[in-house]
């Protein structure tokens, strides 16, 4: 109670802060937690390095150097060279943009498709709801990687297909989440009021339902990112994702397996995956905590 | 109890139907001509047509689906297009490997995760708690295949304690079997230990704040007995549920781990099947994995209800 009376003593002009939107407060909360700060910083650094790879990488990621097969890390090659003399550091840098691109697009597609299905399912109810949700449940019955493998097997191994496969595996999660939120929203009075005065379905969904649902969707999206990256790297590791010679972290680790003595070949790309996944996890946790705080600590 | 589970099974039927449709559709949309897999590149058009009839590939898709499902229900998964081996027989040869891997992984996860979770909860907010949480955070972020390689580099190449990869049957050479299984099981087990640890920590924290724990302390029981006998026994129930629910993720991890360690398990069978476009093999492996996940989830639910009588049926 003490801080209330303390606030009362402050002149009102001083108390008035520049008005901030809820999303600005939310963002601030994410960035001021150490997890959020760590996650965002690491991801920004990795994304920047990936984008700048053509200018900052010391060698071309594809150039074969017959004089430098499997050389250990040195001043000339910080991360060593691979079995055909390509610079591992350059390939790790180029691999960053490939992996992040897949993650962002896959989660983006899953978010859009899943939210749409969830909105339709939750709002229309009845037979549509039953049909959509049973199909989503069926997809959820598959382990993530197994489903992704099966889809890539059908579409054929390449980067785009791996991305689509990851998007498909993540879609049911979004659909289920959005549907349950929409079902809860349906019972709220102002939504019922809007319906009874004849506001169109589309308008209710977009103006009144979606803004209330989107927070949790963003949390789920940020928590999905690390899974998407792990799946992408596993697919590439198995040779079903990014195809050589395009540099990819997962595939580089797979090549390194055949040359255990040259530990740097698999160590550095694996480290890159690890750090990026860790950053996504920290960011996801921070986003969730920030939303929990906004909702008054509903989850804890 | 019986009616609850029979109701639950009936609810699962439509989902199971769509699962079989998805598996069938996926494998029947496989690009490439299956007769090439069976006969090779050189076969004549007549030979191909004959094989199409033999395998029923000339039938329309719904007919093939119905025939396929009818056989699968009877346990007939067909034959590998490549080796002509019976897929059911392949499955029964591969399943024990994956099962052993899963069992040992869970064992390791519990052996590490439960004590770590108890300690983290008991010393909440201290350096120990922060350290365990950080380790847990890291171990879930390590991809299975990288973890496997790091373990091989350390324990096989550097220290020379364990063989790097391969497989020996438990019935033929139990010692060698275990030596070969330790690293793969550690690969999956350490990642799972993090999940177990987090859940143990969370439910211990909740339980340790309850009145009956305070009563136990007040009547002078030693801290060890309070935490282990009164706290842990109740805190473990959600831990069992978490393990059960994550069995799908474990089997997904097995796909990658079996590849790293050259284990002839279910996951390896699936990956090989995909590379060889051998759709009966892919169908068999995927269906078994999904059924196993279903069964484990149902079983977890059952155990949960036995362990916690408060859960109303």
XYZ file of C-alpha atoms in Angstrom, chain A residues 34 130-131 133-135 137-139 141-147 149-157 230 233-234 237-240 249-250 253-254 256-257 259-264 266-271 273-275 277-278 281-282 285 300, chain B residues 11 14-16 18-20 22-23 25-27 29-31 124 134 137-146 148-150 152-153 157 164-165 198 247-249 251-253 255-256 259-260 267-268 270-271 274-275 277 282 286 289-290 293-294:
118
model
C 17.530 -11.475 -18.827
C -15.509 -31.972 -35.375
C -14.033 -32.661 -38.805
C -10.252 -31.036 -35.065
C -10.247 -34.802 -35.658
C -7.917 -34.269 -38.614
C -5.694 -34.650 -33.714
C -4.652 -37.251 -36.258
C -1.689 -35.099 -37.285
C -0.762 -38.304 -33.086
C 2.462 -38.473 -35.104
C 5.743 -37.615 -33.430
C 6.850 -34.297 -34.925
C 9.965 -35.591 -36.643
C 8.291 -38.757 -37.921
C 5.530 -36.739 -39.587
C 10.061 -37.235 -42.381
C 6.990 -38.756 -43.988
C 5.990 -35.490 -45.640
C 9.497 -34.847 -46.943
C 9.528 -38.411 -48.257
C 6.465 -37.577 -50.346
C 7.481 -34.122 -51.505
C 11.110 -35.043 -52.101
C 14.129 -33.852 -50.158
C 15.623 -28.740 -34.293
C 18.501 -29.526 -38.594
C 17.442 -33.151 -37.983
C 21.232 -34.176 -40.825
C 19.379 -37.170 -42.259
C 19.959 -35.783 -45.765
C 16.292 -34.909 -46.306
C 24.297 -26.888 -40.128
C 22.542 -30.233 -39.877
C 27.284 -32.340 -38.726
C 26.238 -35.429 -40.707
C 31.476 -34.708 -39.850
C 30.264 -38.050 -38.487
C 35.422 -38.085 -40.002
C 35.452 -38.287 -36.227
C 39.135 -37.444 -35.975
C 38.387 -34.072 -37.569
C 36.172 -33.036 -34.685
C 35.857 -29.428 -35.896
C 30.820 -31.479 -36.791
C 31.580 -29.527 -33.618
C 31.165 -25.962 -34.902
C 27.966 -26.385 -36.944
C 26.483 -28.361 -34.015
C 27.466 -25.581 -31.640
C 22.488 -25.130 -33.762
C 22.779 -25.469 -29.993
C 23.273 -21.747 -29.368
C 18.009 -23.256 -30.169
C 19.006 -22.059 -26.710
C 14.081 -21.196 -25.920
C 15.097 -18.251 -23.758
C 10.237 -18.313 -22.025
C 1.420 -19.496 -11.887
C -13.397 -41.281 -29.048
C -12.225 -41.117 -35.790
C -8.672 -39.939 -35.042
C -7.351 -43.423 -35.772
C -7.647 -40.151 -40.165
C -4.254 -41.427 -39.055
C -4.553 -44.433 -41.365
C -2.772 -39.865 -43.680
C -0.289 -42.747 -43.637
C -2.120 -41.030 -48.579
C 1.467 -40.019 -47.785
C 2.971 -43.268 -48.926
C 1.746 -39.979 -53.099
C 5.428 -40.923 -53.060
C 7.016 -39.572 -56.200
C 15.004 -23.156 -4.497
C 20.666 -23.808 -16.625
C 17.888 -25.556 -20.385
C 21.089 -26.462 -22.214
C 20.419 -30.158 -22.469
C 17.053 -29.683 -24.165
C 18.679 -27.321 -26.663
C 21.322 -29.826 -27.779
C 20.221 -31.651 -30.921
C 20.294 -35.438 -30.446
C 22.669 -36.014 -33.311
C 25.207 -33.519 -31.996
C 25.591 -38.377 -29.872
C 28.679 -37.230 -31.725
C 30.073 -35.391 -28.714
C 31.334 -40.668 -29.212
C 34.218 -38.200 -29.414
C 37.776 -41.696 -29.311
C 31.447 -45.860 -31.060
C 28.640 -47.598 -32.903
C 11.652 -29.532 -14.523
C 7.039 -40.861 -25.647
C 6.368 -39.575 -29.164
C 9.240 -37.117 -28.906
C 10.613 -42.114 -30.613
C 11.322 -39.152 -32.892
C 14.665 -38.763 -31.149
C 15.111 -41.971 -35.430
C 18.069 -39.592 -35.324
C 21.200 -43.159 -37.388
C 24.166 -41.714 -35.483
C 13.838 -45.292 -36.760
C 16.644 -46.526 -38.966
C 11.945 -45.706 -41.443
C 14.809 -43.562 -42.744
C 12.304 -43.293 -47.188
C 15.604 -43.258 -49.052
C 11.125 -45.378 -51.654
C 7.519 -46.690 -44.410
C 5.062 -45.110 -39.095
C 5.154 -45.686 -34.020
C 1.752 -43.978 -33.947
C 2.295 -43.532 -28.902
C -1.467 -44.081 -28.615
